[in-house]
PDB file of N, CA and C in Angstrom:
ATOM      1  N   MET A   1      26.452  63.201 -10.663  1.00 92.00           N
ATOM      2  CA  MET A   1      25.692  62.874 -11.723  1.00 92.00           C
ATOM      3  C   MET A   1      24.785  61.598 -11.660  1.00 92.00           C
ATOM      4  N   LYS A   2      23.358  62.101 -12.069  1.00 89.00           N
ATOM      5  CA  LYS A   2      22.036  61.171 -11.365  1.00 89.00           C
ATOM      6  C   LYS A   2      21.760  60.463 -12.766  1.00 89.00           C
ATOM      7  N   LEU A   3      21.350  59.101 -12.012  1.00 92.00           N
ATOM      8  CA  LEU A   3      20.607  58.333 -13.481  1.00 92.00           C
ATOM      9  C   LEU A   3      19.038  58.774 -13.650  1.00 92.00           C
ATOM     10  N   HIS A   4      18.693  59.157 -14.512  1.00 94.00           N
ATOM     11  CA  HIS A   4      17.708  59.825 -15.070  1.00 94.00           C
ATOM     12  C   HIS A   4      16.805  58.873 -15.996  1.00 94.00           C
ATOM     13  N   HIS A   5      16.949  57.524 -16.074  1.00 96.00           N
ATOM     14  CA  HIS A   5      16.045  56.951 -17.266  1.00 96.00           C
ATOM     15  C   HIS A   5      16.404  55.568 -17.475  1.00 96.00           C
ATOM     16  N   LEU A   6      15.375  54.464 -17.474  1.00 97.00           N
ATOM     17  CA  LEU A   6      15.599  53.496 -18.030  1.00 97.00           C
ATOM     18  C   LEU A   6      14.624  53.065 -18.678  1.00 97.00           C
ATOM     19  N   ASN A   7      15.388  52.042 -19.563  1.00 97.00           N
ATOM     20  CA  ASN A   7      14.095  51.199 -20.400  1.00 97.00           C
ATOM     21  C   ASN A   7      13.828  49.980 -20.295  1.00 97.00           C
ATOM     22  N   LEU A   8      12.719  49.565 -20.104  1.00 98.00           N
ATOM     23  CA  LEU A   8      12.678  47.685 -20.260  1.00 98.00           C
ATOM     24  C   LEU A   8      11.844  47.798 -21.295  1.00 98.00           C
ATOM     25  N   THR A   9      12.173  46.505 -21.630  1.00 98.00           N
ATOM     26  CA  THR A   9      11.573  45.828 -22.930  1.00 98.00           C
ATOM     27  C   THR A   9      10.634  44.675 -22.237  1.00 98.00           C
ATOM     28  N   VAL A  10       9.799  44.849 -22.484  1.00 98.00           N
ATOM     29  CA  VAL A  10       8.085  43.951 -22.224  1.00 98.00           C
ATOM     30  C   VAL A  10       7.490  43.380 -22.870  1.00 98.00           C
ATOM     31  N   THR A  11       7.141  41.906 -22.437  1.00 97.00           N
ATOM     32  CA  THR A  11       5.779  41.161 -23.207  1.00 97.00           C
ATOM     33  C   THR A  11       4.309  42.191 -23.511  1.00 97.00           C
ATOM     34  N   ASP A  12       4.649  42.509 -22.241  1.00 97.00           N
ATOM     35  CA  ASP A  12       2.827  43.363 -22.196  1.00 97.00           C
ATOM     36  C   ASP A  12       2.720  44.510 -21.809  1.00 97.00           C
ATOM     37  N   VAL A  13       2.977  45.856 -22.447  1.00 98.00           N
ATOM     38  CA  VAL A  13       3.167  47.118 -22.287  1.00 98.00           C
ATOM     39  C   VAL A  13       1.768  47.709 -20.860  1.00 98.00           C
ATOM     40  N   ALA A  14       0.682  47.345 -21.574  1.00 97.00           N
ATOM     41  CA  ALA A  14      -0.266  47.406 -20.772  1.00 97.00           C
ATOM     42  C   ALA A  14      -0.417  47.108 -19.545  1.00 97.00           C
ATOM     43  N   ALA A  15      -0.107  45.709 -19.737  1.00 97.00           N
ATOM     44  CA  ALA A  15      -0.528  44.903 -18.594  1.00 97.00           C
ATOM     45  C   ALA A  15       1.010  45.751 -17.131  1.00 97.00           C
ATOM     46  N   SER A  16       2.033  45.964 -17.666  1.00 98.00           N
ATOM     47  CA  SER A  16       3.358  46.527 -16.970  1.00 98.00           C
ATOM     48  C   SER A  16       2.895  47.503 -16.602  1.00 98.00           C
ATOM     49  N   ARG A  17       2.335  48.363 -17.059  1.00 98.00           N
ATOM     50  CA  ARG A  17       2.471  49.636 -17.140  1.00 98.00           C
ATOM     51  C   ARG A  17       1.173  49.941 -15.922  1.00 98.00           C
ATOM     52  N   ALA A  18       0.206  49.167 -15.993  1.00 98.00           N
ATOM     53  CA  ALA A  18      -0.869  49.090 -14.778  1.00 98.00           C
ATOM     54  C   ALA A  18      -0.335  49.018 -13.223  1.00 98.00           C
ATOM     55  N   PHE A  19       0.512  47.454 -13.299  1.00 98.00           N
ATOM     56  CA  PHE A  19       0.652  47.263 -12.266  1.00 98.00           C
ATOM     57  C   PHE A  19       2.016  48.189 -11.422  1.00 98.00           C
ATOM     58  N   LEU A  20       2.707  49.132 -12.251  1.00 98.00           N
ATOM     59  CA  LEU A  20       3.348  50.104 -11.182  1.00 98.00           C
ATOM     60  C   LEU A  20       2.843  51.152 -11.296  1.00 98.00           C
ATOM     61  N   GLU A  21       1.386  51.673 -12.286  1.00 98.00           N
ATOM     62  CA  GLU A  21       0.538  52.736 -11.488  1.00 98.00           C
ATOM     63  C   GLU A  21      -0.053  51.880 -10.632  1.00 98.00           C
ATOM     64  N   LYS A  22      -0.815  50.912 -10.318  1.00 98.00           N
ATOM     65  CA  LYS A  22      -1.407  50.634  -9.224  1.00 98.00           C
ATOM     66  C   LYS A  22      -0.410  50.042  -7.709  1.00 98.00           C
ATOM     67  N   TYR A  23       0.848  49.808  -7.824  1.00 98.00           N
ATOM     68  CA  TYR A  23       1.193  49.241  -7.035  1.00 98.00           C
ATOM     69  C   TYR A  23       2.315  50.566  -6.489  1.00 98.00           C
ATOM     70  N   PHE A  24       3.047  50.944  -7.534  1.00 98.00           N
ATOM     71  CA  PHE A  24       3.983  51.805  -6.947  1.00 98.00           C
ATOM     72  C   PHE A  24       3.915  53.456  -7.478  1.00 98.00           C
ATOM     73  N   GLY A  25       2.560  53.516  -7.533  1.00 97.00           N
ATOM     74  CA  GLY A  25       2.268  55.422  -8.070  1.00 97.00           C
ATOM     75  C   GLY A  25       3.245  55.910  -9.069  1.00 97.00           C
ATOM     76  N   MET A  26       3.788  55.174 -10.269  1.00 98.00           N
ATOM     77  CA  MET A  26       4.271  55.605 -11.289  1.00 98.00           C
ATOM     78  C   MET A  26       2.925  56.079 -12.159  1.00 98.00           C
ATOM     79  N   GLU A  27       3.393  57.198 -12.634  1.00 98.00           N
ATOM     80  CA  GLU A  27       2.521  58.145 -13.593  1.00 98.00           C
ATOM     81  C   GLU A  27       3.299  57.949 -15.220  1.00 98.00           C
ATOM     82  N   CYS A  28       1.757  57.457 -15.886  1.00 97.00           N
ATOM     83  CA  CYS A  28       2.042  57.412 -17.351  1.00 97.00           C
ATOM     84  C   CYS A  28       1.933  58.890 -17.852  1.00 97.00           C
ATOM     85  N   VAL A  29       3.418  59.237 -18.388  1.00 96.00           N
ATOM     86  CA  VAL A  29       2.764  61.034 -19.016  1.00 96.00           C
ATOM     87  C   VAL A  29       3.348  61.255 -20.501  1.00 96.00           C
ATOM     88  N   SER A  30       3.383  59.397 -21.283  1.00 95.00           N
ATOM     89  CA  SER A  30       3.267  59.608 -22.824  1.00 95.00           C
ATOM     90  C   SER A  30       3.072  58.052 -23.359  1.00 95.00           C
ATOM     91  N   SER A  31       2.284  57.883 -24.064  1.00 94.00           N
ATOM     92  CA  SER A  31       2.278  56.528 -24.777  1.00 94.00           C
ATOM     93  C   SER A  31       2.197  56.865 -26.194  1.00 94.00           C
ATOM     94  N   ARG A  32       2.609  55.634 -26.812  1.00 94.00           N
ATOM     95  CA  ARG A  32       2.342  55.647 -28.414  1.00 94.00           C
ATOM     96  C   ARG A  32       1.455  54.225 -28.686  1.00 94.00           C
ATOM     97  N   GLY A  33       0.305  53.929 -28.658  1.00 88.00           N
ATOM     98  CA  GLY A  33      -0.401  52.796 -28.995  1.00 88.00           C
ATOM     99  C   GLY A  33       0.279  51.919 -27.930  1.00 88.00           C
ATOM    100  N   ASN A  34       0.139  51.040 -28.257  1.00 89.00           N
ATOM    101  CA  ASN A  34       0.125  49.459 -27.196  1.00 89.00           C
ATOM    102  C   ASN A  34       1.621  48.914 -27.212  1.00 89.00           C
ATOM    103  N   GLY A  35       2.946  49.701 -28.087  1.00 95.00           N
ATOM    104  CA  GLY A  35       3.954  49.561 -28.177  1.00 95.00           C
ATOM    105  C   GLY A  35       4.810  50.540 -26.948  1.00 95.00           C
ATOM    106  N   PHE A  36       4.463  51.237 -26.345  1.00 98.00           N
ATOM    107  CA  PHE A  36       5.575  52.208 -25.713  1.00 98.00           C
ATOM    108  C   PHE A  36       4.648  52.980 -24.986  1.00 98.00           C
ATOM    109  N   VAL A  37       5.068  53.476 -23.640  1.00 98.00           N
ATOM    110  CA  VAL A  37       4.852  54.509 -22.697  1.00 98.00           C
ATOM    111  C   VAL A  37       6.225  54.880 -21.732  1.00 98.00           C
ATOM    112  N   ALA A  38       5.817  56.062 -21.318  1.00 98.00           N
ATOM    113  CA  ALA A  38       7.238  56.801 -20.477  1.00 98.00           C
ATOM    114  C   ALA A  38       6.113  57.031 -19.009  1.00 98.00           C
ATOM    115  N   MET A  39       7.114  56.702 -18.090  1.00 98.00           N
ATOM    116  CA  MET A  39       6.356  56.918 -16.800  1.00 98.00           C
ATOM    117  C   MET A  39       7.638  57.694 -16.005  1.00 98.00           C
ATOM    118  N   PHE A  40       6.878  58.147 -15.092  1.00 97.00           N
ATOM    119  CA  PHE A  40       7.555  59.240 -13.709  1.00 97.00           C
ATOM    120  C   PHE A  40       7.078  58.632 -12.140  1.00 97.00           C
ATOM    121  N   ASP A  41       8.293  58.702 -11.394  1.00 96.00           N
ATOM    122  CA  ASP A  41       8.134  58.536 -10.446  1.00 96.00           C
ATOM    123  C   ASP A  41       8.118  60.029  -9.911  1.00 96.00           C
ATOM    124  N   ASP A  42       8.288  59.450  -8.013  1.00 94.00           N
ATOM    125  CA  ASP A  42       7.856  60.619  -7.701  1.00 94.00           C
ATOM    126  C   ASP A  42       9.033  61.964  -8.080  1.00 94.00           C
ATOM    127  N   ASP A  43      10.047  61.261  -8.365  1.00 93.00           N
ATOM    128  CA  ASP A  43      11.455  62.148  -8.691  1.00 93.00           C
ATOM    129  C   ASP A  43      11.145  62.707  -9.992  1.00 93.00           C
ATOM    130  N   ARG A  44      10.523  62.331 -10.411  1.00 95.00           N
ATOM    131  CA  ARG A  44      10.462  62.490 -12.342  1.00 95.00           C
ATOM    132  C   ARG A  44      11.678  61.653 -12.808  1.00 95.00           C
ATOM    133  N   PHE A  45      12.128  60.476 -12.020  1.00 96.00           N
ATOM    134  CA  PHE A  45      12.411  59.654 -12.999  1.00 96.00           C
ATOM    135  C   PHE A  45      11.778  59.263 -14.391  1.00 96.00           C
ATOM    136  N   VAL A  46      12.902  58.706 -15.175  1.00 97.00           N
ATOM    137  CA  VAL A  46      11.955  58.493 -16.348  1.00 97.00           C
ATOM    138  C   VAL A  46      12.084  56.837 -16.552  1.00 97.00           C
ATOM    139  N   LEU A  47      10.893  56.122 -16.657  1.00 98.00           N
ATOM    140  CA  LEU A  47      10.928  54.802 -17.220  1.00 98.00           C
ATOM    141  C   LEU A  47      10.314  54.597 -17.983  1.00 98.00           C
ATOM    142  N   THR A  48      10.855  53.796 -18.991  1.00 98.00           N
ATOM    143  CA  THR A  48      10.638  54.013 -20.180  1.00 98.00           C
ATOM    144  C   THR A  48      10.241  51.948 -20.447  1.00 98.00           C
ATOM    145  N   LEU A  49       8.675  51.783 -20.946  1.00 98.00           N
ATOM    146  CA  LEU A  49       8.373  50.344 -21.804  1.00 98.00           C
ATOM    147  C   LEU A  49       8.207  50.414 -22.921  1.00 98.00           C
ATOM    148  N   MET A  50       9.073  49.225 -23.629  1.00 98.00           N
ATOM    149  CA  MET A  50       9.088  48.871 -24.836  1.00 98.00           C
ATOM    150  C   MET A  50       8.483  47.737 -24.777  1.00 98.00           C
ATOM    151  N   LYS A  51       7.622  47.601 -26.283  1.00 97.00           N
ATOM    152  CA  LYS A  51       7.001  46.442 -26.328  1.00 97.00           C
ATOM    153  C   LYS A  51       8.290  45.271 -27.195  1.00 97.00           C
ATOM    154  N   GLY A  52       8.274  43.681 -26.550  1.00 96.00           N
ATOM    155  CA  GLY A  52       8.939  43.277 -27.159  1.00 96.00           C
ATOM    156  C   GLY A  52       8.615  41.377 -27.084  1.00 96.00           C
ATOM    157  N   THR A  53       9.327  40.484 -28.086  1.00 89.00           N
ATOM    158  CA  THR A  53       8.455  39.307 -27.841  1.00 89.00           C
ATOM    159  C   THR A  53       9.087  38.401 -27.176  1.00 89.00           C
ATOM    160  N   ASN A  54      10.706  38.044 -27.210  1.00 88.00           N
ATOM    161  CA  ASN A  54      11.625  37.799 -26.818  1.00 88.00           C
ATOM    162  C   ASN A  54      12.587  38.252 -25.600  1.00 88.00           C
ATOM    163  N   VAL A  55      11.533  38.342 -24.378  1.00 91.00           N
ATOM    164  CA  VAL A  55      11.938  39.140 -23.143  1.00 91.00           C
ATOM    165  C   VAL A  55      12.880  38.088 -22.030  1.00 91.00           C
ATOM    166  N   GLN A  56      13.811  38.543 -21.781  1.00 93.00           N
ATOM    167  CA  GLN A  56      14.548  37.310 -21.168  1.00 93.00           C
ATOM    168  C   GLN A  56      15.537  38.469 -20.379  1.00 93.00           C
ATOM    169  N   TYR A  57      15.148  38.736 -18.698  1.00 96.00           N
ATOM    170  CA  TYR A  57      16.613  39.090 -18.222  1.00 96.00           C
ATOM    171  C   TYR A  57      17.385  38.679 -17.760  1.00 96.00           C
ATOM    172  N   PRO A  58      18.853  38.862 -17.640  1.00 96.00           N
ATOM    173  CA  PRO A  58      19.413  38.240 -16.659  1.00 96.00           C
ATOM    174  C   PRO A  58      18.777  37.579 -14.968  1.00 96.00           C
ATOM    175  N   GLU A  59      18.742  36.388 -14.262  1.00 94.00           N
ATOM    176  CA  GLU A  59      18.390  35.807 -13.286  1.00 94.00           C
ATOM    177  C   GLU A  59      18.783  36.782 -12.174  1.00 94.00           C
ATOM    178  N   THR A  60      18.971  37.339 -12.349  1.00 95.00           N
ATOM    179  CA  THR A  60      19.542  38.235 -10.760  1.00 95.00           C
ATOM    180  C   THR A  60      19.022  39.800 -11.331  1.00 95.00           C
ATOM    181  N   PHE A  61      18.491  39.967 -12.143  1.00 97.00           N
ATOM    182  CA  PHE A  61      18.062  41.386 -12.661  1.00 97.00           C
ATOM    183  C   PHE A  61      17.012  41.834 -12.168  1.00 97.00           C
ATOM    184  N   HIS A  62      16.717  43.101 -11.861  1.00 97.00           N
ATOM    185  CA  HIS A  62      15.624  43.237 -11.068  1.00 97.00           C
ATOM    186  C   HIS A  62      15.494  45.281 -10.946  1.00 97.00           C
ATOM    187  N   ILE A  63      14.287  45.826 -10.927  1.00 97.00           N
ATOM    188  CA  ILE A  63      14.397  46.910 -10.262  1.00 97.00           C
ATOM    189  C   ILE A  63      13.520  47.349  -9.087  1.00 97.00           C
ATOM    190  N   GLY A  64      13.938  48.216  -8.353  1.00 97.00           N
ATOM    191  CA  GLY A  64      13.515  47.900  -6.989  1.00 97.00           C
ATOM    192  C   GLY A  64      12.852  49.467  -6.647  1.00 97.00           C
ATOM    193  N   PHE A  65      12.111  49.046  -5.703  1.00 97.00           N
ATOM    194  CA  PHE A  65      11.336  50.529  -5.030  1.00 97.00           C
ATOM    195  C   PHE A  65      11.314  50.734  -3.511  1.00 97.00           C
ATOM    196  N   PRO A  66      12.150  51.486  -3.074  1.00 97.00           N
ATOM    197  CA  PRO A  66      12.664  51.651  -1.367  1.00 97.00           C
ATOM    198  C   PRO A  66      11.155  52.097  -0.846  1.00 97.00           C
ATOM    199  N   GLN A  67      10.742  51.984   0.204  1.00 97.00           N
ATOM    200  CA  GLN A  67      10.000  51.958   1.327  1.00 97.00           C
ATOM    201  C   GLN A  67      10.523  52.748   2.156  1.00 97.00           C
ATOM    202  N   GLU A  68      10.111  53.477   3.059  1.00 97.00           N
ATOM    203  CA  GLU A  68      10.073  54.081   4.242  1.00 97.00           C
ATOM    204  C   GLU A  68      10.383  53.353   5.633  1.00 97.00           C
ATOM    205  N   ASN A  69       9.456  52.139   5.426  1.00 98.00           N
ATOM    206  CA  ASN A  69       9.441  51.212   6.874  1.00 98.00           C
ATOM    207  C   ASN A  69       9.044  50.043   6.590  1.00 98.00           C
ATOM    208  N   GLU A  70       9.161  48.991   7.193  1.00 98.00           N
ATOM    209  CA  GLU A  70       8.477  48.127   6.940  1.00 98.00           C
ATOM    210  C   GLU A  70       7.067  47.683   6.813  1.00 98.00           C
ATOM    211  N   GLU A  71       6.103  48.379   7.366  1.00 98.00           N
ATOM    212  CA  GLU A  71       5.115  48.654   7.527  1.00 98.00           C
ATOM    213  C   GLU A  71       4.864  48.602   6.056  1.00 98.00           C
ATOM    214  N   GLN A  72       5.262  49.693   5.441  1.00 98.00           N
ATOM    215  CA  GLN A  72       4.818  50.227   3.668  1.00 98.00           C
ATOM    216  C   GLN A  72       4.984  48.705   2.890  1.00 98.00           C
ATOM    217  N   VAL A  73       6.263  48.159   3.228  1.00 98.00           N
ATOM    218  CA  VAL A  73       6.863  46.907   2.583  1.00 98.00           C
ATOM    219  C   VAL A  73       5.718  45.995   2.543  1.00 98.00           C
ATOM    220  N   ASN A  74       5.103  45.531   3.894  1.00 98.00           N
ATOM    221  CA  ASN A  74       4.182  44.661   4.497  1.00 98.00           C
ATOM    222  C   ASN A  74       2.452  45.264   3.267  1.00 98.00           C
ATOM    223  N   MET A  75       2.212  46.608   3.450  1.00 98.00           N
ATOM    224  CA  MET A  75       0.887  46.905   2.534  1.00 98.00           C
ATOM    225  C   MET A  75       1.743  46.426   1.374  1.00 98.00           C
ATOM    226  N   ILE A  76       2.527  46.412   0.483  1.00 98.00           N
ATOM    227  CA  ILE A  76       2.408  46.302  -0.875  1.00 98.00           C
ATOM    228  C   ILE A  76       2.480  45.250  -0.554  1.00 98.00           C
ATOM    229  N   HIS A  77       3.194  44.199  -0.137  1.00 98.00           N
ATOM    230  CA  HIS A  77       2.893  42.367  -0.021  1.00 98.00           C
ATOM    231  C   HIS A  77       1.839  42.222  -0.042  1.00 98.00           C
ATOM    232  N   LEU A  78       0.924  42.887   1.272  1.00 98.00           N
ATOM    233  CA  LEU A  78      -0.609  41.835   1.280  1.00 98.00           C
ATOM    234  C   LEU A  78      -1.445  42.617   0.215  1.00 98.00           C
ATOM    235  N   ARG A  79      -1.191  43.423  -0.448  1.00 98.00           N
ATOM    236  CA  ARG A  79      -2.143  44.216  -1.973  1.00 98.00           C
ATOM    237  C   ARG A  79      -1.752  43.064  -2.923  1.00 98.00           C
ATOM    238  N   LEU A  80      -0.387  42.874  -3.268  1.00 98.00           N
ATOM    239  CA  LEU A  80       0.127  41.714  -3.961  1.00 98.00           C
ATOM    240  C   LEU A  80      -0.448  40.306  -3.885  1.00 98.00           C
ATOM    241  N   LYS A  81      -0.337  40.025  -2.885  1.00 98.00           N
ATOM    242  CA  LYS A  81      -0.776  38.969  -2.407  1.00 98.00           C
ATOM    243  C   LYS A  81      -2.376  38.593  -2.378  1.00 98.00           C
ATOM    244  N   GLU A  82      -3.100  39.261  -1.816  1.00 98.00           N
ATOM    245  CA  GLU A  82      -4.881  39.798  -2.327  1.00 98.00           C
ATOM    246  C   GLU A  82      -5.104  39.604  -3.917  1.00 98.00           C
ATOM    247  N   ASP A  83      -3.770  40.495  -4.531  1.00 98.00           N
ATOM    248  CA  ASP A  83      -4.481  40.197  -6.091  1.00 98.00           C
ATOM    249  C   ASP A  83      -3.903  38.969  -6.566  1.00 98.00           C
ATOM    250  N   GLY A  84      -3.407  38.167  -6.391  1.00 98.00           N
ATOM    251  CA  GLY A  84      -2.979  37.084  -6.849  1.00 98.00           C
ATOM    252  C   GLY A  84      -1.988  36.780  -7.366  1.00 98.00           C
ATOM    253  N   PHE A  85      -0.762  37.694  -6.640  1.00 98.00           N
ATOM    254  CA  PHE A  85       0.907  37.337  -7.268  1.00 98.00           C
ATOM    255  C   PHE A  85       1.178  36.572  -6.365  1.00 98.00           C
ATOM    256  N   GLU A  86       2.102  35.576  -6.609  1.00 95.00           N
ATOM    257  CA  GLU A  86       3.083  35.072  -5.940  1.00 95.00           C
ATOM    258  C   GLU A  86       4.073  35.694  -5.782  1.00 95.00           C
ATOM    259  N   VAL A  87       3.960  35.368  -4.002  1.00 97.00           N
ATOM    260  CA  VAL A  87       4.923  36.466  -3.574  1.00 97.00           C
ATOM    261  C   VAL A  87       5.487  36.033  -2.138  1.00 97.00           C
ATOM    262  N   GLU A  88       6.449  35.501  -1.932  1.00 95.00           N
ATOM    263  CA  GLU A  88       7.131  34.997  -0.864  1.00 95.00           C
ATOM    264  C   GLU A  88       7.695  36.312   0.130  1.00 95.00           C
ATOM    265  N   SER A  89       7.310  35.966   1.497  1.00 97.00           N
ATOM    266  CA  SER A  89       7.317  36.710   2.657  1.00 97.00           C
ATOM    267  C   SER A  89       8.165  37.542   2.876  1.00 97.00           C
ATOM    268  N   PRO A  90       8.013  38.896   3.269  1.00 98.00           N
ATOM    269  CA  PRO A  90       9.003  39.572   3.147  1.00 98.00           C
ATOM    270  C   PRO A  90      10.737  38.984   4.167  1.00 98.00           C
ATOM    271  N   GLN A  91      11.880  39.155   4.378  1.00 97.00           N
ATOM    272  CA  GLN A  91      13.028  38.512   4.625  1.00 97.00           C
ATOM    273  C   GLN A  91      14.211  40.090   4.822  1.00 97.00           C
ATOM    274  N   TYR A  92      14.707  39.655   5.814  1.00 97.00           N
ATOM    275  CA  TYR A  92      15.509  40.355   6.286  1.00 97.00           C
ATOM    276  C   TYR A  92      16.947  40.223   5.695  1.00 97.00           C
ATOM    277  N   SER A  93      17.885  40.688   4.574  1.00 92.00           N
ATOM    278  CA  SER A  93      18.913  39.856   4.006  1.00 92.00           C
ATOM    279  C   SER A  93      19.740  41.543   4.285  1.00 92.00           C
ATOM    280  N   HIS A  94      19.785  42.103   2.647  1.00 92.00           N
ATOM    281  CA  HIS A  94      20.296  43.459   3.305  1.00 92.00           C
ATOM    282  C   HIS A  94      19.422  44.607   3.334  1.00 92.00           C
ATOM    283  N   GLY A  95      18.280  44.278   3.984  1.00 95.00           N
ATOM    284  CA  GLY A  95      17.441  44.800   4.342  1.00 95.00           C
ATOM    285  C   GLY A  95      16.189  44.222   4.623  1.00 95.00           C
ATOM    286  N   TYR A  96      14.805  45.486   4.702  1.00 98.00           N
ATOM    287  CA  TYR A  96      13.773  44.074   4.634  1.00 98.00           C
ATOM    288  C   TYR A  96      13.299  44.361   3.730  1.00 98.00           C
ATOM    289  N   THR A  97      12.874  42.745   2.512  1.00 98.00           N
ATOM    290  CA  THR A  97      12.656  42.871   1.316  1.00 98.00           C
ATOM    291  C   THR A  97      11.652  41.919   0.987  1.00 98.00           C
ATOM    292  N   PHE A  98      11.159  42.184  -0.596  1.00 98.00           N
ATOM    293  CA  PHE A  98      10.820  41.019  -1.023  1.00 98.00           C
ATOM    294  C   PHE A  98      10.710  41.337  -2.751  1.00 98.00           C
ATOM    295  N   TYR A  99      10.446  40.367  -3.511  1.00 98.00           N
ATOM    296  CA  TYR A  99      10.471  40.080  -4.816  1.00 98.00           C
ATOM    297  C   TYR A  99       9.416  39.585  -5.373  1.00 98.00           C
ATOM    298  N   VAL A 100       8.593  40.237  -6.662  1.00 98.00           N
ATOM    299  CA  VAL A 100       7.731  40.244  -7.435  1.00 98.00           C
ATOM    300  C   VAL A 100       7.832  39.794  -8.697  1.00 98.00           C
ATOM    301  N   GLU A 101       7.152  38.640  -9.559  1.00 97.00           N
ATOM    302  CA  GLU A 101       7.828  39.122 -10.861  1.00 97.00           C
ATOM    303  C   GLU A 101       6.821  39.673 -11.598  1.00 97.00           C
ATOM    304  N   ALA A 102       6.385  40.943 -12.457  1.00 98.00           N
ATOM    305  CA  ALA A 102       5.607  41.699 -12.652  1.00 98.00           C
ATOM    306  C   ALA A 102       5.120  41.100 -14.258  1.00 98.00           C
ATOM    307  N   PRO A 103       3.941  41.666 -14.225  1.00 97.00           N
ATOM    308  CA  PRO A 103       3.603  41.360 -15.671  1.00 97.00           C
ATOM    309  C   PRO A 103       4.361  42.254 -16.752  1.00 97.00           C
ATOM    310  N   GLY A 104       4.689  40.979 -17.998  1.00 96.00           N
ATOM    311  CA  GLY A 104       5.660  42.069 -18.973  1.00 96.00           C
ATOM    312  C   GLY A 104       6.828  41.332 -18.702  1.00 96.00           C
ATOM    313  N   GLY A 105       7.054  40.370 -17.383  1.00 96.00           N
ATOM    314  CA  GLY A 105       8.737  39.974 -17.658  1.00 96.00           C
ATOM    315  C   GLY A 105       9.845  40.155 -17.134  1.00 96.00           C
ATOM    316  N   PHE A 106       9.869  41.249 -16.088  1.00 97.00           N
ATOM    317  CA  PHE A 106      10.920  41.818 -15.145  1.00 97.00           C
ATOM    318  C   PHE A 106      10.979  41.394 -14.017  1.00 97.00           C
ATOM    319  N   THR A 107      11.295  41.585 -12.624  1.00 98.00           N
ATOM    320  CA  THR A 107      11.565  41.543 -11.312  1.00 98.00           C
ATOM    321  C   THR A 107      11.152  42.599 -10.471  1.00 98.00           C
ATOM    322  N   VAL A 108      10.711  42.760  -9.721  1.00 98.00           N
ATOM    323  CA  VAL A 108      10.465  43.978  -9.217  1.00 98.00           C
ATOM    324  C   VAL A 108      10.678  43.498  -7.357  1.00 98.00           C
ATOM    325  N   GLU A 109      11.823  44.356  -6.859  1.00 98.00           N
ATOM    326  CA  GLU A 109      11.844  44.188  -5.283  1.00 98.00           C
ATOM    327  C   GLU A 109      11.410  45.166  -4.521  1.00 98.00           C
ATOM    328  N   VAL A 110      10.586  45.461  -3.325  1.00 98.00           N
ATOM    329  CA  VAL A 110      10.206  46.136  -2.425  1.00 98.00           C
ATOM    330  C   VAL A 110      11.064  46.147  -1.492  1.00 98.00           C
ATOM    331  N   LEU A 111      11.697  46.489  -0.850  1.00 98.00           N
ATOM    332  CA  LEU A 111      12.704  46.638   0.697  1.00 98.00           C
ATOM    333  C   LEU A 111      12.102  48.226   1.212  1.00 98.00           C
ATOM    334  N   CYS A 112      13.135  48.207   2.475  1.00 97.00           N
ATOM    335  CA  CYS A 112      13.465  49.079   3.676  1.00 97.00           C
ATOM    336  C   CYS A 112      14.990  49.104   4.368  1.00 97.00           C
TER     337      CYS A 112
END
């Protein structure tokens, strides 16, 4: 059995969508106004974003985008940093990884 769908409630659907498209290559396949979008990754995993006003995820909640190697992790890290996101340098823990707070109120992990 395979997980195929995840919904995130976000404070800003458009900003979250743009972030996921720009840095992680997700593709918007459906939208309804400013309150809902459905996105696909390369494997056609469905991520939906729905507008909410009081978005509070648990401290350790995050979604992850695994990369093939450290070079790809470093490239995404550099792009985010150059675009003004506050990101700590990648570290070795359960892999080579870093976290970033995405627009809309959720955390993303980039790792290999």
